[in-house]
């Protein structure tokens, strides 16, 4: 969670505290628990995410669904209509996100992956031994997994967390050139820890999820880790 995100959440909590306090001493009578108040747990986080996150579409979808549910709770529109609209709206947004990601994905990341694949095929044709850790895949389904590359060569990997959690610790890893991590978090979480001498470049596609990056890039760093993230009701954290 970045600083702006924290500040916005702080403002929301302070405002709620003041309202509860004024109501308690009888100075105000603001109704907090109005019909559909529970939709604020959808609208407020998505609004904050829309302001602070680089990924807008997933948060915009959450705001739209939250507002529709609020209007239905206030008897402005029919609940049955809302439920019928949620599925097609969600499908359209996900489809647009997939198309948009395909058009805007990092060309550099694709270039690195293509070059690595060419090198692997060349090694195989020449009878060389291909390293097992080249773009290795790691899965965590209804479970957790921690991967460490201390003093090991790292060329990139794929991380798949489905109702699970994966922690990739690259501190001390031998990253000899730019590398790519393709991370997918579906109702799960992925944490990637990297040394400070490596820059981070992110391409992400998120629906009710997102990527948080606590790292700051430096012009002095000669290596870059490209992270291609997909988050559906999940998150990817970079530290």
PDB file of C-alpha atoms in Angstrom:
ATOM      1  CA  UNK A   1       0.000   0.000   0.000  1.00  0.00           C
ATOM      2  CA  UNK A   2       1.576   3.268  -1.136  1.00  0.00           C
ATOM      3  CA  UNK A   3       1.551   6.533   0.785  1.00  0.00           C
ATOM      4  CA  UNK A   4      -1.357   8.096  -1.097  1.00  0.00           C
ATOM      5  CA  UNK A   5      -3.424   4.970  -0.532  1.00  0.00           C
ATOM      6  CA  UNK A   6      -2.651   5.039   3.174  1.00  0.00           C
ATOM      7  CA  UNK A   7      -3.506   8.744   3.417  1.00  0.00           C
ATOM      8  CA  UNK A   8      -6.871   8.250   1.715  1.00  0.00           C
ATOM      9  CA  UNK A   9      -7.745   5.368   4.008  1.00  0.00           C
ATOM     10  CA  UNK A  10      -6.655   7.500   6.949  1.00  0.00           C
ATOM     11  CA  UNK A  11      -8.992  10.313   5.843  1.00  0.00           C
ATOM     12  CA  UNK A  12     -11.894   7.856   5.575  1.00  0.00           C
ATOM     13  CA  UNK A  13     -11.250   6.437   9.052  1.00  0.00           C
ATOM     14  CA  UNK A  14     -10.840   9.909  10.604  1.00  0.00           C
ATOM     15  CA  UNK A  15     -14.104  11.066   8.994  1.00  0.00           C
ATOM     16  CA  UNK A  16     -15.945   8.016  10.335  1.00  0.00           C
ATOM     17  CA  UNK A  17     -14.446   8.541  13.782  1.00  0.00           C
ATOM     18  CA  UNK A  18     -15.539  12.199  13.841  1.00  0.00           C
ATOM     19  CA  UNK A  19     -19.076  11.309  12.726  1.00  0.00           C
ATOM     20  CA  UNK A  20     -19.403   8.567  15.350  1.00  0.00           C
ATOM     21  CA  UNK A  21     -18.004  10.931  18.004  1.00  0.00           C
ATOM     22  CA  UNK A  22     -20.354  13.808  17.147  1.00  0.00           C
ATOM     23  CA  UNK A  23     -23.311  11.434  17.066  1.00  0.00           C
ATOM     24  CA  UNK A  24     -22.306  10.036  20.473  1.00  0.00           C
ATOM     25  CA  UNK A  25     -22.350  13.462  22.172  1.00  0.00           C
ATOM     26  CA  UNK A  26     -25.549  14.503  20.446  1.00  0.00           C
ATOM     27  CA  UNK A  27     -24.117  17.275  18.255  1.00  0.00           C
ATOM     28  CA  UNK A  28     -25.114  15.532  15.034  1.00  0.00           C
ATOM     29  CA  UNK A  29     -27.456  12.757  13.978  1.00  0.00           C
ATOM     30  CA  UNK A  30     -25.814  11.534  10.812  1.00  0.00           C
ATOM     31  CA  UNK A  31     -27.203   8.169   9.775  1.00  0.00           C
ATOM     32  CA  UNK A  32     -24.351   5.811   9.020  1.00  0.00           C
ATOM     33  CA  UNK A  33     -26.409   2.654   8.617  1.00  0.00           C
ATOM     34  CA  UNK A  34     -28.730   3.787   5.827  1.00  0.00           C
ATOM     35  CA  UNK A  35     -30.284   1.263   3.390  1.00  0.00           C
ATOM     36  CA  UNK A  36     -27.427  -0.202   1.358  1.00  0.00           C
ATOM     37  CA  UNK A  37     -24.662   1.072   3.666  1.00  0.00           C
ATOM     38  CA  UNK A  38     -22.825  -2.217   3.163  1.00  0.00           C
ATOM     39  CA  UNK A  39     -22.174  -1.297  -0.499  1.00  0.00           C
ATOM     40  CA  UNK A  40     -19.688   1.292   0.769  1.00  0.00           C
ATOM     41  CA  UNK A  41     -17.337  -1.630   1.488  1.00  0.00           C
ATOM     42  CA  UNK A  42     -17.244  -2.080  -2.309  1.00  0.00           C
ATOM     43  CA  UNK A  43     -17.448   1.540  -3.442  1.00  0.00           C
ATOM     44  CA  UNK A  44     -14.874   3.132  -1.102  1.00  0.00           C
ATOM     45  CA  UNK A  45     -11.972   0.648  -1.639  1.00  0.00           C
ATOM     46  CA  UNK A  46     -12.542   0.663  -5.402  1.00  0.00           C
ATOM     47  CA  UNK A  47     -12.686   4.473  -5.468  1.00  0.00           C
ATOM     48  CA  UNK A  48      -9.407   4.704  -3.561  1.00  0.00           C
ATOM     49  CA  UNK A  49      -7.874   2.097  -5.858  1.00  0.00           C
ATOM     50  CA  UNK A  50      -9.107   4.002  -8.906  1.00  0.00           C
ATOM     51  CA  UNK A  51      -7.317   7.128  -7.659  1.00  0.00           C
ATOM     52  CA  UNK A  52      -4.073   5.487  -6.544  1.00  0.00           C
ATOM     53  CA  UNK A  53      -3.580   2.387  -8.712  1.00  0.00           C
ATOM     54  CA  UNK A  54      -2.242   2.383 -12.239  1.00  0.00           C
ATOM     55  CA  UNK A  55      -4.861  -0.212 -13.136  1.00  0.00           C
ATOM     56  CA  UNK A  56      -8.226   1.549 -13.498  1.00  0.00           C
ATOM     57  CA  UNK A  57     -10.622  -0.876 -15.181  1.00  0.00           C
ATOM     58  CA  UNK A  58     -11.022  -3.365 -12.340  1.00  0.00           C
ATOM     59  CA  UNK A  59     -11.657  -0.602  -9.816  1.00  0.00           C
ATOM     60  CA  UNK A  60     -14.074   1.115 -12.196  1.00  0.00           C
ATOM     61  CA  UNK A  61     -15.970  -2.162 -12.490  1.00  0.00           C
ATOM     62  CA  UNK A  62     -16.162  -2.402  -8.701  1.00  0.00           C
ATOM     63  CA  UNK A  63     -17.465   1.154  -8.433  1.00  0.00           C
ATOM     64  CA  UNK A  64     -20.142   0.472 -11.065  1.00  0.00           C
ATOM     65  CA  UNK A  65     -21.316  -2.707  -9.344  1.00  0.00           C
ATOM     66  CA  UNK A  66     -21.281  -1.007  -5.930  1.00  0.00           C
ATOM     67  CA  UNK A  67     -23.335   1.940  -7.193  1.00  0.00           C
ATOM     68  CA  UNK A  68     -25.853  -0.381  -8.868  1.00  0.00           C
ATOM     69  CA  UNK A  69     -26.265  -2.360  -5.632  1.00  0.00           C
ATOM     70  CA  UNK A  70     -26.649   0.887  -3.668  1.00  0.00           C
ATOM     71  CA  UNK A  71     -29.354   2.155  -6.026  1.00  0.00           C
ATOM     72  CA  UNK A  72     -31.131  -1.176  -5.738  1.00  0.00           C
ATOM     73  CA  UNK A  73     -30.979  -1.015  -1.936  1.00  0.00           C
ATOM     74  CA  UNK A  74     -32.528   2.466  -2.102  1.00  0.00           C
ATOM     75  CA  UNK A  75     -35.318   1.077  -4.362  1.00  0.00           C
ATOM     76  CA  UNK A  76     -34.223   3.307  -7.246  1.00  0.00           C
ATOM     77  CA  UNK A  77     -33.814   0.307  -9.546  1.00  0.00           C
ATOM     78  CA  UNK A  78     -34.863  -3.315  -9.290  1.00  0.00           C
ATOM     79  CA  UNK A  79     -32.503  -5.805  -7.616  1.00  0.00           C
ATOM     80  CA  UNK A  80     -33.277  -8.472 -10.211  1.00  0.00           C
ATOM     81  CA  UNK A  81     -32.113  -6.094 -12.956  1.00  0.00           C
ATOM     82  CA  UNK A  82     -28.853  -5.493 -11.077  1.00  0.00           C
ATOM     83  CA  UNK A  83     -28.079  -9.190 -10.783  1.00  0.00           C
ATOM     84  CA  UNK A  84     -28.831  -9.652 -14.486  1.00  0.00           C
ATOM     85  CA  UNK A  85     -26.479  -6.802 -15.390  1.00  0.00           C
ATOM     86  CA  UNK A  86     -23.538  -7.767 -13.162  1.00  0.00           C
ATOM     87  CA  UNK A  87     -22.496 -10.833 -15.180  1.00  0.00           C
ATOM     88  CA  UNK A  88     -22.492  -9.197 -18.644  1.00  0.00           C
ATOM     89  CA  UNK A  89     -20.799  -6.042 -17.313  1.00  0.00           C
ATOM     90  CA  UNK A  90     -18.094  -8.166 -15.667  1.00  0.00           C
ATOM     91  CA  UNK A  91     -17.545 -10.247 -18.801  1.00  0.00           C
ATOM     92  CA  UNK A  92     -17.266  -7.145 -20.985  1.00  0.00           C
ATOM     93  CA  UNK A  93     -14.753  -5.538 -18.612  1.00  0.00           C
ATOM     94  CA  UNK A  94     -12.644  -8.682 -18.381  1.00  0.00           C
ATOM     95  CA  UNK A  95     -12.695  -9.027 -22.175  1.00  0.00           C
ATOM     96  CA  UNK A  96     -11.642  -5.407 -22.638  1.00  0.00           C
ATOM     97  CA  UNK A  97      -8.879  -5.898 -20.096  1.00  0.00           C
ATOM     98  CA  UNK A  98      -7.536  -8.961 -21.888  1.00  0.00           C
ATOM     99  CA  UNK A  99      -7.589  -7.101 -25.217  1.00  0.00           C
ATOM    100  CA  UNK A 100      -5.954  -4.023 -23.719  1.00  0.00           C
ATOM    101  CA  UNK A 101      -3.242  -6.097 -22.065  1.00  0.00           C
ATOM    102  CA  UNK A 102      -2.513  -7.864 -25.314  1.00  0.00           C
ATOM    103  CA  UNK A 103      -2.046  -4.516 -27.047  1.00  0.00           C
ATOM    104  CA  UNK A 104       0.029  -2.875 -24.312  1.00  0.00           C
ATOM    105  CA  UNK A 105       2.107  -5.675 -22.811  1.00  0.00           C
ATOM    106  CA  UNK A 106       5.774  -4.899 -22.445  1.00  0.00           C
ATOM    107  CA  UNK A 107       7.553  -5.396 -25.789  1.00  0.00           C
ATOM    108  CA  UNK A 108      10.824  -5.694 -23.886  1.00  0.00           C
ATOM    109  CA  UNK A 109       9.473  -8.571 -21.780  1.00  0.00           C
ATOM    110  CA  UNK A 110       8.298 -10.430 -24.887  1.00  0.00           C
ATOM    111  CA  UNK A 111      11.659  -9.781 -26.534  1.00  0.00           C
ATOM    112  CA  UNK A 112      13.519 -11.266 -23.554  1.00  0.00           C
ATOM    113  CA  UNK A 113      11.292 -14.359 -23.497  1.00  0.00           C
ATOM    114  CA  UNK A 114      11.701 -14.868 -27.246  1.00  0.00           C
ATOM    115  CA  UNK A 115      15.473 -14.525 -26.984  1.00  0.00           C
ATOM    116  CA  UNK A 116      15.606 -17.023 -24.119  1.00  0.00           C
ATOM    117  CA  UNK A 117      13.526 -19.491 -26.114  1.00  0.00           C
ATOM    118  CA  UNK A 118      15.864 -19.144 -29.110  1.00  0.00           C
ATOM    119  CA  UNK A 119      18.867 -19.750 -26.867  1.00  0.00           C
ATOM    120  CA  UNK A 120      17.235 -22.860 -25.388  1.00  0.00           C
ATOM    121  CA  UNK A 121      16.487 -24.294 -28.813  1.00  0.00           C
ATOM    122  CA  UNK A 122      20.036 -23.575 -29.969  1.00  0.00           C
ATOM    123  CA  UNK A 123      21.450 -25.371 -26.916  1.00  0.00           C
ATOM    124  CA  UNK A 124      19.195 -28.368 -27.507  1.00  0.00           C
ATOM    125  CA  UNK A 125      20.198 -28.592 -31.181  1.00  0.00           C
ATOM    126  CA  UNK A 126      23.874 -28.426 -30.235  1.00  0.00           C
ATOM    127  CA  UNK A 127      23.427 -31.109 -27.577  1.00  0.00           C
ATOM    128  CA  UNK A 128      24.072 -28.819 -24.615  1.00  0.00           C
ATOM    129  CA  UNK A 129      22.423 -29.301 -21.257  1.00  0.00           C
ATOM    130  CA  UNK A 130      19.642 -26.777 -20.661  1.00  0.00           C
ATOM    131  CA  UNK A 131      19.373 -25.450 -17.114  1.00  0.00           C
ATOM    132  CA  UNK A 132      16.255 -26.665 -15.333  1.00  0.00           C
ATOM    133  CA  UNK A 133      15.768 -23.283 -13.674  1.00  0.00           C
ATOM    134  CA  UNK A 134      15.323 -21.440 -17.003  1.00  0.00           C
ATOM    135  CA  UNK A 135      11.795 -19.954 -16.800  1.00  0.00           C
ATOM    136  CA  UNK A 136      10.734 -22.552 -14.269  1.00  0.00           C
ATOM    137  CA  UNK A 137       7.086 -22.753 -13.195  1.00  0.00           C
ATOM    138  CA  UNK A 138       5.859 -22.698  -9.602  1.00  0.00           C
ATOM    139  CA  UNK A 139       2.292 -23.396  -8.465  1.00  0.00           C
ATOM    140  CA  UNK A 140       0.442 -22.870  -5.205  1.00  0.00           C
ATOM    141  CA  UNK A 141      -3.148 -24.112  -5.148  1.00  0.00           C
ATOM    142  CA  UNK A 142      -4.860 -24.015  -1.756  1.00  0.00           C
ATOM    143  CA  UNK A 143      -1.367 -23.962  -0.291  1.00  0.00           C
ATOM    144  CA  UNK A 144       1.714 -21.820   0.215  1.00  0.00           C
ATOM    145  CA  UNK A 145       5.192 -21.978  -1.252  1.00  0.00           C
ATOM    146  CA  UNK A 146       8.443 -20.076  -0.728  1.00  0.00           C
ATOM    147  CA  UNK A 147      11.098 -20.076  -3.446  1.00  0.00           C
ATOM    148  CA  UNK A 148      14.645 -18.913  -2.800  1.00  0.00           C
ATOM    149  CA  UNK A 149      17.392 -18.299  -5.360  1.00  0.00           C
ATOM    150  CA  UNK A 150      20.234 -17.407  -3.011  1.00  0.00           C
ATOM    151  CA  UNK A 151      23.522 -17.713  -4.939  1.00  0.00           C
ATOM    152  CA  UNK A 152      21.691 -19.372  -7.847  1.00  0.00           C
ATOM    153  CA  UNK A 153      21.400 -18.199 -11.457  1.00  0.00           C
ATOM    154  CA  UNK A 154      17.998 -16.683 -12.210  1.00  0.00           C
ATOM    155  CA  UNK A 155      16.692 -16.347 -15.765  1.00  0.00           C
ATOM    156  CA  UNK A 156      12.999 -15.791 -15.010  1.00  0.00           C
ATOM    157  CA  UNK A 157      10.028 -17.883 -13.899  1.00  0.00           C
ATOM    158  CA  UNK A 158       6.265 -18.281 -13.889  1.00  0.00           C
ATOM    159  CA  UNK A 159       4.297 -18.044 -10.651  1.00  0.00           C
ATOM    160  CA  UNK A 160       0.707 -19.311 -10.382  1.00  0.00           C
ATOM    161  CA  UNK A 161      -1.146 -18.709  -7.096  1.00  0.00           C
ATOM    162  CA  UNK A 162      -4.736 -19.983  -7.103  1.00  0.00           C
ATOM    163  CA  UNK A 163      -6.348 -19.776  -3.678  1.00  0.00           C
ATOM    164  CA  UNK A 164      -2.801 -19.900  -2.377  1.00  0.00           C
ATOM    165  CA  UNK A 165       0.335 -17.844  -1.769  1.00  0.00           C
ATOM    166  CA  UNK A 166       3.807 -17.781  -3.315  1.00  0.00           C
ATOM    167  CA  UNK A 167       6.844 -15.895  -2.073  1.00  0.00           C
ATOM    168  CA  UNK A 168       9.741 -15.528  -4.508  1.00  0.00           C
ATOM    169  CA  UNK A 169      12.900 -14.401  -2.710  1.00  0.00           C
ATOM    170  CA  UNK A 170      15.525 -13.186  -5.184  1.00  0.00           C
ATOM    171  CA  UNK A 171      17.840 -11.616  -2.618  1.00  0.00           C
ATOM    172  CA  UNK A 172      21.277 -12.921  -3.408  1.00  0.00           C
ATOM    173  CA  UNK A 173      20.186 -14.414  -6.731  1.00  0.00           C
ATOM    174  CA  UNK A 174      22.599 -14.214  -9.659  1.00  0.00           C
ATOM    175  CA  UNK A 175      20.646 -12.155 -12.179  1.00  0.00           C
ATOM    176  CA  UNK A 176      23.188 -11.827 -14.985  1.00  0.00           C
ATOM    177  CA  UNK A 177      20.833 -10.132 -17.446  1.00  0.00           C
ATOM    178  CA  UNK A 178      17.302  -8.742 -17.721  1.00  0.00           C
ATOM    179  CA  UNK A 179      14.715 -11.329 -16.721  1.00  0.00           C
ATOM    180  CA  UNK A 180      10.938 -11.783 -16.770  1.00  0.00           C
ATOM    181  CA  UNK A 181       8.578 -13.018 -14.051  1.00  0.00           C
ATOM    182  CA  UNK A 182       5.071 -13.887 -15.167  1.00  0.00           C
ATOM    183  CA  UNK A 183       2.914 -13.836 -12.027  1.00  0.00           C
ATOM    184  CA  UNK A 184      -0.733 -14.867 -11.849  1.00  0.00           C
ATOM    185  CA  UNK A 185      -2.756 -14.400  -8.670  1.00  0.00           C
ATOM    186  CA  UNK A 186      -6.333 -15.691  -8.640  1.00  0.00           C
ATOM    187  CA  UNK A 187      -7.934 -15.449  -5.205  1.00  0.00           C
ATOM    188  CA  UNK A 188      -4.389 -15.602  -3.890  1.00  0.00           C
ATOM    189  CA  UNK A 189      -1.230 -13.644  -3.323  1.00  0.00           C
ATOM    190  CA  UNK A 190       2.277 -13.396  -4.766  1.00  0.00           C
ATOM    191  CA  UNK A 191       5.201 -11.659  -3.062  1.00  0.00           C
ATOM    192  CA  UNK A 192       8.438 -10.939  -4.920  1.00  0.00           C
ATOM    193  CA  UNK A 193      11.500  -9.741  -2.987  1.00  0.00           C
ATOM    194  CA  UNK A 194      14.384  -8.289  -5.007  1.00  0.00           C
ATOM    195  CA  UNK A 195      17.757  -6.728  -4.204  1.00  0.00           C
ATOM    196  CA  UNK A 196      18.077  -2.960  -4.584  1.00  0.00           C
ATOM    197  CA  UNK A 197      20.502  -3.230  -7.516  1.00  0.00           C
ATOM    198  CA  UNK A 198      17.714  -4.468  -9.815  1.00  0.00           C
ATOM    199  CA  UNK A 199      15.133  -2.178 -11.442  1.00  0.00           C
ATOM    200  CA  UNK A 200      11.474  -3.198 -11.656  1.00  0.00           C
ATOM    201  CA  UNK A 201       9.181  -2.723 -14.658  1.00  0.00           C
ATOM    202  CA  UNK A 202       5.535  -3.796 -14.306  1.00  0.00           C
ATOM    203  CA  UNK A 203       2.821  -4.721 -16.766  1.00  0.00           C
ATOM    204  CA  UNK A 204      -0.400  -5.835 -15.097  1.00  0.00           C
ATOM    205  CA  UNK A 205      -3.989  -6.812 -15.757  1.00  0.00           C
ATOM    206  CA  UNK A 206      -6.244  -6.760 -12.699  1.00  0.00           C
ATOM    207  CA  UNK A 207      -9.895  -7.379 -11.883  1.00  0.00           C
ATOM    208  CA  UNK A 208     -10.666  -6.722  -8.203  1.00  0.00           C
ATOM    209  CA  UNK A 209      -6.973  -6.939  -7.441  1.00  0.00           C
ATOM    210  CA  UNK A 210      -3.719  -5.195  -8.166  1.00  0.00           C
ATOM    211  CA  UNK A 211       0.046  -4.867  -7.939  1.00  0.00           C
ATOM    212  CA  UNK A 212       1.826  -2.935  -5.195  1.00  0.00           C
ATOM    213  CA  UNK A 213       5.443  -1.918  -5.688  1.00  0.00           C
ATOM    214  CA  UNK A 214       7.496  -0.565  -2.774  1.00  0.00           C
ATOM    215  CA  UNK A 215      10.695  -0.407  -4.819  1.00  0.00           C
ATOM    216  CA  UNK A 216      12.338   2.658  -6.390  1.00  0.00           C
ATOM    217  CA  UNK A 217      14.355   2.296  -9.574  1.00  0.00           C
ATOM    218  CA  UNK A 218      17.833   3.765  -9.972  1.00  0.00           C
ATOM    219  CA  UNK A 219      19.674   4.891 -13.086  1.00  0.00           C
ATOM    220  CA  UNK A 220      22.784   3.179 -11.706  1.00  0.00           C
ATOM    221  CA  UNK A 221      21.198  -0.279 -11.881  1.00  0.00           C
ATOM    222  CA  UNK A 222      22.219  -2.293 -14.936  1.00  0.00           C
ATOM    223  CA  UNK A 223      19.641  -5.080 -14.656  1.00  0.00           C
ATOM    224  CA  UNK A 224      15.851  -4.958 -14.905  1.00  0.00           C
ATOM    225  CA  UNK A 225      13.247  -7.454 -13.744  1.00  0.00           C
ATOM    226  CA  UNK A 226      10.119  -7.291 -15.910  1.00  0.00           C
ATOM    227  CA  UNK A 227       7.008  -8.430 -14.053  1.00  0.00           C
ATOM    228  CA  UNK A 228       3.956  -9.394 -16.101  1.00  0.00           C
ATOM    229  CA  UNK A 229       1.132  -9.766 -13.557  1.00  0.00           C
ATOM    230  CA  UNK A 230      -2.447 -10.953 -13.795  1.00  0.00           C
ATOM    231  CA  UNK A 231      -4.610 -10.438 -10.697  1.00  0.00           C
ATOM    232  CA  UNK A 232      -8.203 -11.621 -10.279  1.00  0.00           C
ATOM    233  CA  UNK A 233      -9.416 -11.092  -6.720  1.00  0.00           C
ATOM    234  CA  UNK A 234      -5.756 -11.334  -5.782  1.00  0.00           C
ATOM    235  CA  UNK A 235      -2.589  -9.310  -5.531  1.00  0.00           C
ATOM    236  CA  UNK A 236       1.103  -9.177  -6.367  1.00  0.00           C
ATOM    237  CA  UNK A 237       3.448  -7.428  -3.932  1.00  0.00           C
ATOM    238  CA  UNK A 238       6.978  -6.353  -4.832  1.00  0.00           C
ATOM    239  CA  UNK A 239       9.448  -5.497  -2.063  1.00  0.00           C
TER     240      UNK A 239
END
